Coordinates of C-alpha atoms and ligand atoms in Angstrom, one line a residue:
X1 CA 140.0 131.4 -198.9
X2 CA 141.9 128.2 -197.8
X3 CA 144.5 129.4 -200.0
X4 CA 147.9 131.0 -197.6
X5 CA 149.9 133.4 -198.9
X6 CA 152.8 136.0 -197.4
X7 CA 153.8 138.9 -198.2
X8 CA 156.5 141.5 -197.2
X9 CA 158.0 141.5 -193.3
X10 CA 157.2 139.0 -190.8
X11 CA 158.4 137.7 -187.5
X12 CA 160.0 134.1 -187.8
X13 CA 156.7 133.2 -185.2
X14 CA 153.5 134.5 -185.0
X15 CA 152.4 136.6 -181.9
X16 CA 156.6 137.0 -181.9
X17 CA 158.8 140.9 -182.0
X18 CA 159.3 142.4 -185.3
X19 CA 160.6 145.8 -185.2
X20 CA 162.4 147.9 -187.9
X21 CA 166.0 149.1 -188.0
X22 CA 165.4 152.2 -185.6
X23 CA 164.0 149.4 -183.0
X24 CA 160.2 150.1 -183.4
X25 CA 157.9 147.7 -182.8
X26 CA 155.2 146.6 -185.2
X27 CA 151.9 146.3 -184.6
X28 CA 150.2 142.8 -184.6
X29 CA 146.8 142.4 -186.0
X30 CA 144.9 139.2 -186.7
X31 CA 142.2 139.5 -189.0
X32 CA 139.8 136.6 -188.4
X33 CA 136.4 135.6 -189.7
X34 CA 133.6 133.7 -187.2
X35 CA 135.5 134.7 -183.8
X36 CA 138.6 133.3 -184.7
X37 CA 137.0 129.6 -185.7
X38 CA 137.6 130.7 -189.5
X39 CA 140.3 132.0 -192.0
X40 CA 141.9 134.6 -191.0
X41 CA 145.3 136.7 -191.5
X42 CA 148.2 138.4 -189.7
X43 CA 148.7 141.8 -190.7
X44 CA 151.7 144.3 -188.7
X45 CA 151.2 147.7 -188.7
X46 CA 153.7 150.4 -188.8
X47 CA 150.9 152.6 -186.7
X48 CA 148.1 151.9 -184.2
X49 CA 145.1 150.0 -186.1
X50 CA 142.5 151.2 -183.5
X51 CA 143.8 154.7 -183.2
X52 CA 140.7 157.0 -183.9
X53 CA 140.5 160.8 -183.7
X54 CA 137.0 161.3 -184.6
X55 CA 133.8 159.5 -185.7
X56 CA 131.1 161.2 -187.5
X57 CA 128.3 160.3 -189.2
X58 CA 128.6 159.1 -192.8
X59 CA 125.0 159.8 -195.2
X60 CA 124.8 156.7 -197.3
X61 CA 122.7 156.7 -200.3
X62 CA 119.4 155.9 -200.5
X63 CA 119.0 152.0 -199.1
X64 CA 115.6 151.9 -199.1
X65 CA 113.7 149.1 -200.6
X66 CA 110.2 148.1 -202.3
X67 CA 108.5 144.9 -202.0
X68 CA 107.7 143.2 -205.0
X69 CA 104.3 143.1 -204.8
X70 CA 102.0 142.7 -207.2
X71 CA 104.2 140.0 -207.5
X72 CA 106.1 140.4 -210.9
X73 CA 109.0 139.1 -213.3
X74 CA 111.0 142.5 -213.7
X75 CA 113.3 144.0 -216.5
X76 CA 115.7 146.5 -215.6
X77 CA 117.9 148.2 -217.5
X78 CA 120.7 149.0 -215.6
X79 CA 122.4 151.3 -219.0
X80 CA 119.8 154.0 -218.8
X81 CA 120.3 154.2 -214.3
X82 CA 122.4 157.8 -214.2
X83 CA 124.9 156.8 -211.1
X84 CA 128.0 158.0 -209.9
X85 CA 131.0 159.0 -210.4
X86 CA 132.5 157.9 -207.1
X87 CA 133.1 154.0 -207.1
X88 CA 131.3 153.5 -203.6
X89 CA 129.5 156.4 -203.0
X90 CA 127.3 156.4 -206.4
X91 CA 126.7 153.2 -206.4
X92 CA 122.6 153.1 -206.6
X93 CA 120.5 150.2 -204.9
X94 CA 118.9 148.0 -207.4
X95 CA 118.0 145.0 -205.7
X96 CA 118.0 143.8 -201.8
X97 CA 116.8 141.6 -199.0
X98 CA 118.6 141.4 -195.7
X99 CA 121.0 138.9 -197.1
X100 CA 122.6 140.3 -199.9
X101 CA 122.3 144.2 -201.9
X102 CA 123.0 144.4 -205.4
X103 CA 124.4 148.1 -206.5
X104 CA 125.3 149.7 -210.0
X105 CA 127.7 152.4 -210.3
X106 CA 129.3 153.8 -213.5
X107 CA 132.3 155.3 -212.6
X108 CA 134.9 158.5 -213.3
X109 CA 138.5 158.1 -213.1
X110 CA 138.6 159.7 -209.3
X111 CA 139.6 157.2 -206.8
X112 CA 137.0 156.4 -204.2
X113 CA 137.1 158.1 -200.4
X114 CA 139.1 155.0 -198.1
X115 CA 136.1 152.6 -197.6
X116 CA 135.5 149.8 -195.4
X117 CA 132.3 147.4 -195.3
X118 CA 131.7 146.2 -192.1
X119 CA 128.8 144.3 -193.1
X120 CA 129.9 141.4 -194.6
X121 CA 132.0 140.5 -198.2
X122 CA 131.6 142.5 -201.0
X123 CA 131.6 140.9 -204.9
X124 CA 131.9 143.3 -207.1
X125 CA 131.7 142.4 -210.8
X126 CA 134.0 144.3 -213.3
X127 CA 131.2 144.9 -216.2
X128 CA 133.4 147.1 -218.1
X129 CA 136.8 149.5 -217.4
X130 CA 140.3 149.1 -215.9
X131 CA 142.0 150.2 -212.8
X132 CA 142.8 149.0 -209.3
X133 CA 141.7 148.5 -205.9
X134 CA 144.7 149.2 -203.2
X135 CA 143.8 147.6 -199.7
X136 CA 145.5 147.1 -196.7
X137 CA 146.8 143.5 -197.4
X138 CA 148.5 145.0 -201.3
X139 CA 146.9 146.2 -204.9
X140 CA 145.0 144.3 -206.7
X141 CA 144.5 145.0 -210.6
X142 CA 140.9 144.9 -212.2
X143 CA 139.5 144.5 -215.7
X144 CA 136.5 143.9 -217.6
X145 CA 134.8 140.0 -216.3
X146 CA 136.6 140.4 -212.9
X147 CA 134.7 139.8 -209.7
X148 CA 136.8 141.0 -207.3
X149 CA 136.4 139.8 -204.4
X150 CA 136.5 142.4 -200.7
X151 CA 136.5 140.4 -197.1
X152 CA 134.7 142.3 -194.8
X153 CA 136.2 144.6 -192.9
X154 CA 139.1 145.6 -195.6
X155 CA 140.2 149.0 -195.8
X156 CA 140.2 149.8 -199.8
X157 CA 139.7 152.3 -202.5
X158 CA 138.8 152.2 -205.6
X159 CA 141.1 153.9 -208.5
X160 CA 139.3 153.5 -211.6
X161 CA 141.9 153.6 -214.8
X162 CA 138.9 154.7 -217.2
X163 CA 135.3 155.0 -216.6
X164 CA 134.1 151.8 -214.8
X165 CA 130.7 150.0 -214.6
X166 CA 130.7 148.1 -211.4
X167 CA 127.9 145.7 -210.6
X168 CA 128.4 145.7 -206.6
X169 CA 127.4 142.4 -204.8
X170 CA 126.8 143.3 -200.9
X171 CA 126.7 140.5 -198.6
X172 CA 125.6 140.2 -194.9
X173 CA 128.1 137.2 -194.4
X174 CA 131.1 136.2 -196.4
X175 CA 131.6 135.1 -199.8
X176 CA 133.5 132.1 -200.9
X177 CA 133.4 129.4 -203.5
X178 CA 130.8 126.2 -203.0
X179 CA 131.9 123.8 -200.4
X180 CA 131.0 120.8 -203.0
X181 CA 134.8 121.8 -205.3
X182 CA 136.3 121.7 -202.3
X183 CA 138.4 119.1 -200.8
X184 CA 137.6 118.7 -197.0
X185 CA 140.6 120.5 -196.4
X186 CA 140.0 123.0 -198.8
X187 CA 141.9 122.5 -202.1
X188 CA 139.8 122.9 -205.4
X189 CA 138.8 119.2 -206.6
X190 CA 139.4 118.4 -210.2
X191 CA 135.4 118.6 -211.1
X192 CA 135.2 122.4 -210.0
X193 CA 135.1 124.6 -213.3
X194 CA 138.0 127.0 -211.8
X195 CA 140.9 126.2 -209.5
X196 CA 143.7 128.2 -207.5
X197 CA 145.7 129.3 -210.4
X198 CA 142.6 131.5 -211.3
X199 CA 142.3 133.1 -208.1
X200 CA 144.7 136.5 -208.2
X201 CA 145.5 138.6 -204.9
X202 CA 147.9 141.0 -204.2
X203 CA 151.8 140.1 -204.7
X204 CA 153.4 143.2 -203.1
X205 CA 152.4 144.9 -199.7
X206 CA 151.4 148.4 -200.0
X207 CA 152.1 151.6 -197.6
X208 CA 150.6 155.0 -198.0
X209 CA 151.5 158.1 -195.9
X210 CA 148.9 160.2 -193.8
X211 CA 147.5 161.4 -191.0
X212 CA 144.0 162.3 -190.1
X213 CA 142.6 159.9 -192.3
X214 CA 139.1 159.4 -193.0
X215 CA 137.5 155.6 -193.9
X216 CA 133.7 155.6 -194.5
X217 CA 132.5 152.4 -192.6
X218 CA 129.1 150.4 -194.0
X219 CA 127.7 148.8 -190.4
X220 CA 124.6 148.1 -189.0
X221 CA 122.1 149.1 -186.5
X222 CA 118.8 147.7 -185.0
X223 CA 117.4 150.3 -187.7
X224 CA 119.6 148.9 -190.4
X225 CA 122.1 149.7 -193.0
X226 CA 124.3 153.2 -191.9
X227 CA 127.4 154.4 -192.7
X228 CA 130.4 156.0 -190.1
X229 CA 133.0 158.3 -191.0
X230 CA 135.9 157.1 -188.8
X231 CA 139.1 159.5 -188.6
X232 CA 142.6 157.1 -188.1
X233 CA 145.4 158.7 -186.5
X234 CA 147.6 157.3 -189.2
X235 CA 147.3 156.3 -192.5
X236 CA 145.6 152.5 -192.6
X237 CA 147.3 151.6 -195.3
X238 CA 151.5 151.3 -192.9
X239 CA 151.1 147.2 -193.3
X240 CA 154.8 146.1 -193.8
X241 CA 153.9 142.3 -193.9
X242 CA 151.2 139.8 -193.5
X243 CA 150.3 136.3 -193.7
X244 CA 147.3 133.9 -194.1
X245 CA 143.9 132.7 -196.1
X246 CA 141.9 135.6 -195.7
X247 CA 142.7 138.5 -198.4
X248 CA 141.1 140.4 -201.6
X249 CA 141.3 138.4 -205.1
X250 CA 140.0 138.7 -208.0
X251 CA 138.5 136.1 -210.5
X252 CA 138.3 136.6 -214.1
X253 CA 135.0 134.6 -216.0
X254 CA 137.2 134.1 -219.2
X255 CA 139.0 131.5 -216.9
X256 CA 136.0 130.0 -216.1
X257 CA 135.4 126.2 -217.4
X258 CA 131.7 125.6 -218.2
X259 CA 130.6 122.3 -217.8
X260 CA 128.1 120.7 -220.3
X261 CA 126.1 118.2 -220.9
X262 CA 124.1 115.2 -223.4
X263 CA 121.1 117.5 -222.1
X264 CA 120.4 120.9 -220.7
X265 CA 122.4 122.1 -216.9
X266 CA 121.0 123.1 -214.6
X267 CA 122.1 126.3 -213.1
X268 CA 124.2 124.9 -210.2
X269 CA 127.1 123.3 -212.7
X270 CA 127.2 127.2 -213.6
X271 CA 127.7 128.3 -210.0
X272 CA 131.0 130.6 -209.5
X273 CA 130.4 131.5 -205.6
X274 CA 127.9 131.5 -202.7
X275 CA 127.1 133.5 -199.6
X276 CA 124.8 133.0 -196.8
X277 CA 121.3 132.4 -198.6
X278 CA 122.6 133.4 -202.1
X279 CA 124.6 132.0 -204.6
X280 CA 126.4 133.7 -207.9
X281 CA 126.7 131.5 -211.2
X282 CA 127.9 133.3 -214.5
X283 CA 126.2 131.3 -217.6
X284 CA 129.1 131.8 -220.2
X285 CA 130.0 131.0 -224.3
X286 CA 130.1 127.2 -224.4
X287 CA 129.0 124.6 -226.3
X288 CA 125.5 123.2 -225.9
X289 CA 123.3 119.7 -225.6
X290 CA 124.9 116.9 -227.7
X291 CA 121.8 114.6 -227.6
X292 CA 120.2 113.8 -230.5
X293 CA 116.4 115.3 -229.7
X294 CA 118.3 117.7 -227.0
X295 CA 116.4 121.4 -226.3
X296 CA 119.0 123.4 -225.6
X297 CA 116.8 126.3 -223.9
X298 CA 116.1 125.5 -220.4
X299 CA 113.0 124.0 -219.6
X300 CA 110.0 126.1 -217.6
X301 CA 111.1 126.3 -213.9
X302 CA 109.3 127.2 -210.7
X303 CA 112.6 127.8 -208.2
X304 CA 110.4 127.6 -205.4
X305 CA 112.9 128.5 -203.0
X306 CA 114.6 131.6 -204.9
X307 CA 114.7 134.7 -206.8
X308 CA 116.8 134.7 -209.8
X309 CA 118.5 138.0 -211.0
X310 CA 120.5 137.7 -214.4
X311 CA 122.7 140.5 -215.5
X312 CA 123.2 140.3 -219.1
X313 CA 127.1 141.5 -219.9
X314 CA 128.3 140.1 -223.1
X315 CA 127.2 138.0 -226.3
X316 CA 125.1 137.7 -228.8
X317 CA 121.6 139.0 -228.4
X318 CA 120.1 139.0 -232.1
X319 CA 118.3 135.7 -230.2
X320 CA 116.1 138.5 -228.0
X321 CA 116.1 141.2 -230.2
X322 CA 112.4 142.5 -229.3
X323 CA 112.4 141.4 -226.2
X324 CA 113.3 144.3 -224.3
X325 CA 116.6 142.1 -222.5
X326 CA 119.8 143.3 -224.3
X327 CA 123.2 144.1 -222.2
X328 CA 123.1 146.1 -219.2
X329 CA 119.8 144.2 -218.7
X330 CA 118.5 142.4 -215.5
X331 CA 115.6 140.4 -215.5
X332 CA 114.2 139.6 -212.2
X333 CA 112.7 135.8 -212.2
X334 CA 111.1 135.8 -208.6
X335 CA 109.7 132.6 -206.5
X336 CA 106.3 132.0 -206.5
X337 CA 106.1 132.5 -210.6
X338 CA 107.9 129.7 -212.8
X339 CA 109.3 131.1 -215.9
X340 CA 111.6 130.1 -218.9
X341 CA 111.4 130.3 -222.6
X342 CA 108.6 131.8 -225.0
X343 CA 107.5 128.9 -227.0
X344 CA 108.9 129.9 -230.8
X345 CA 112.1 130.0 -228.8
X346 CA 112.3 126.4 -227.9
X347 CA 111.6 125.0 -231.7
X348 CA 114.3 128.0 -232.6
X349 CA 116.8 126.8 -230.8
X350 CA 116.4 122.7 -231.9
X351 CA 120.0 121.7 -233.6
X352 CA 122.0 124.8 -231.7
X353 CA 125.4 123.8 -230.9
X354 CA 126.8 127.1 -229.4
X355 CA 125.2 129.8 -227.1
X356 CA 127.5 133.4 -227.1
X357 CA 125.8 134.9 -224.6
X358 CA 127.3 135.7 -221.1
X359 CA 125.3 136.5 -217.8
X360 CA 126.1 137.0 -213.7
X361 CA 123.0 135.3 -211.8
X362 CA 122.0 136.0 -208.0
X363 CA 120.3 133.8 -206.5
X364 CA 118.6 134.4 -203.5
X365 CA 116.7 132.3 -200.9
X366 CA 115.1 134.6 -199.3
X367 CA 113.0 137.7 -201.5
X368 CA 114.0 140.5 -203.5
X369 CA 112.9 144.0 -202.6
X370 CA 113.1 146.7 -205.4
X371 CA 116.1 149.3 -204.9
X372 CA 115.3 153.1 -205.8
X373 CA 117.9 152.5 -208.8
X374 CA 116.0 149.1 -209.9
X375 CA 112.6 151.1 -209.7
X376 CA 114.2 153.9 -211.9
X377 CA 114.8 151.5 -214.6
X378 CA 112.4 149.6 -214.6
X379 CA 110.6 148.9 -218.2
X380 CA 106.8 148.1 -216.9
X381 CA 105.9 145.7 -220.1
X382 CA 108.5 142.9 -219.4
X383 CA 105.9 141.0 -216.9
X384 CA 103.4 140.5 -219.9
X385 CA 106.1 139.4 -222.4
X386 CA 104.9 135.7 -222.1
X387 CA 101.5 136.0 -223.2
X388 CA 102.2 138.4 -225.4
X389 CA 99.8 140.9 -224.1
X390 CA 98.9 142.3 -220.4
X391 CA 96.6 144.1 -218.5
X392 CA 96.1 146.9 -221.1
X393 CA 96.0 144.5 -223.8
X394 CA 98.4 145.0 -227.1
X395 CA 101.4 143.4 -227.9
X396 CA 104.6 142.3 -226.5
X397 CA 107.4 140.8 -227.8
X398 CA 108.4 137.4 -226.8
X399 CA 111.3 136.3 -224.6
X400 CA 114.1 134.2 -224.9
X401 CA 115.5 133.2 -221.8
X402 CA 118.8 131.1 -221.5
X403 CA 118.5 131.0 -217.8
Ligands
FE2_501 FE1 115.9 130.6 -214.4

């Protein structure tokens, strides 16, 4: 984020003495993104931020991933995955390539083990629940149509208010609004759909006590994803102060502006955020095509370059009833295979005006690979929904697809 903000205790100048009333000296830390050419923030530290008593291994969950191949459009239903409780450590694989991991968790009300994702930034969509995330830079609240956004590298827990469902975007790289609403200097330009008064990150600094504290650290390896369990000396949590443009926030969709059109938008004017070879849009309620003869569904589309995941969290969906896609749904649109809607959809939706339907979309540029959680929820007859029949013959409903 572009965006500064201070909190708490800081020296007059950076890389300058700030010590407490008894004399002691903080500890400096600069927290800086692509080797201190990017945003970055100074945090001071009561204790030692590198002071480790012990490193063990940490078993994550199953990462493992299958191709999809037979190459197929998937449905899964991500309400019938059995996950959790803990916020981090029950999250379940669902999707995955080696630029970004999609995880579901349904969460209890215990907070999460002190966590840290050393991979890249996390996006974590709010599908439902209350509660907050405390991290190193403050607390930030969550609710139901947050993303809430975790730079990599962040120590944080989650402390779910009520039962949670959290739709965990995992990047390799960081995570940050399109370049194109930006000014060259990094303000929000009048045409994006959200600006900086929608963006909400901590406004108090936070200090827990401890010692012999355990964070569970997500890295990587030459044989991929693994997990550490590092042992601080001190609690992580002693900042008194910091300053700077890199920090957790959340984002709320209701503050989202869609943009619309005489004719059907494309999914780009719906995009929310974008990592290295993915981007996130969220297709909200809004009004629809104002031309005369306008189709309001989407036409067919072959997205050569990408995969398309839609969650489906809120709206309307007497519009699929039959179609297998209600909420808690993904469908799995991948390259190589156009798709869009059944054709009685199209003539059903002539003379719409309104669409109530809202959905979170990954794109990815690169393949999806099938996470042990998607394959568990998998419904095997979505592929064939099209045509109406598949390779056992039969029926299948038909789909309509606002996406
Ligand atoms: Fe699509």
């Amino acid at each position: 984020m572009a965006h500064y903000r201070a909190l708490g205790r800081l020296p007059r100048q950076r890389h300058t003495q700030l010590r407490d009333d008894d004399g002691h000296l903080f500890r400096e830390e600069l927290m800086g993104e692509e080797g201190f050419s990017s945003d970055s923030s100074l945090l001071y530290h009561r204790g030692v931020p590198s002071a480790i008593t012990d490193s063990q291994v940490w078993d994550l969950p199953d990462q493992s991933r299958t191709p999809n191949h037979p190459l197929k459009p998937r449905h899964l239903k991500l309400h019938d995955l059995r996950t959790g409780p803990c916020p981090v450590e029950g999250r379940r694989l669902v999707l995955g390539n080696n630029d970004v991991r999609i995880g579901y968790v349904v969460t209890g009300t215990d907070p999460s083990p002190l966590y840290r994702n050393a991979i890249g930034d996390e996006c974590v969509y709010v599908e439902s629940g209350t509660g907050t995330v405390e991290t190193v830079f403050g607390v930030i609240p969550y609710r139901a149509g947050d993303y809430v956004l975790v730079p990599r590298a962040t120590d944080h827990r989650w402390v779910p208010a009520e039962p949670s469902r959290l739709y965990a975007i995992e990047a390799n790289s960081h995570i940050h609004p399109p370049k194109r609403y930006l000014s060259r200097f990094g303000q929000f330009l009048e045409h994006a759909p959200f600006c900086e008064r929608d963006l909400h990150g901590p406004t108090a600094t936070f200090e827990a006590e401890g010692t012999d504290v355990e964070v569970l650290v997500k890295h990587r390896t030459s044989a991929g994803i693994v997990g550490t369990r590092l042992t601080y000396a001190t609690h992580p949590f002693d900042v008194v102060g910091w300053d700077g443009c890199l920090y957790p926030y959340t984002f709320n969709i209701e503050d989202y502006m869609p943009i619309t059109g005489k004719v059907h938008q494309p999914p780009p004017v719906h995009q929310v955020f974008e990592g290295w070879n993915f981007v996130i849009c969220n297709f909200l309620p809004r009004k629809v095509d104002y031309h005369d003869l306008a189709i309001p569904v989407p036409y067919y589309h072959s997205n050569v370059d990408s995969d398309e995941v839609m969650f489906y969290v809120g709206g309307d969906y007497e519009a699929r009833k039959g179609s297998g896609i209600n909420l808690g749904s993904i469908s799995l649109h991948p390259g190589g295979h156009a798709h869009g809607p059944q054709p009685s959809a199209i003539e059903a939706s002539l003379g719409a005006d309104y669409f109530d339907e809202s959905a979170v979309m990954v794109d990815t540029f690169a393949p999806l690979e099938l996470g042990e959680g998607g394959l568990a929820v998998e419904d095997p007859a979505y592929a064939w929904t099209w045509a109406g029949r598949g390779p056992d013959g039969g029926d299948s409903p038909a789909v309509f697809s606002n996406s």
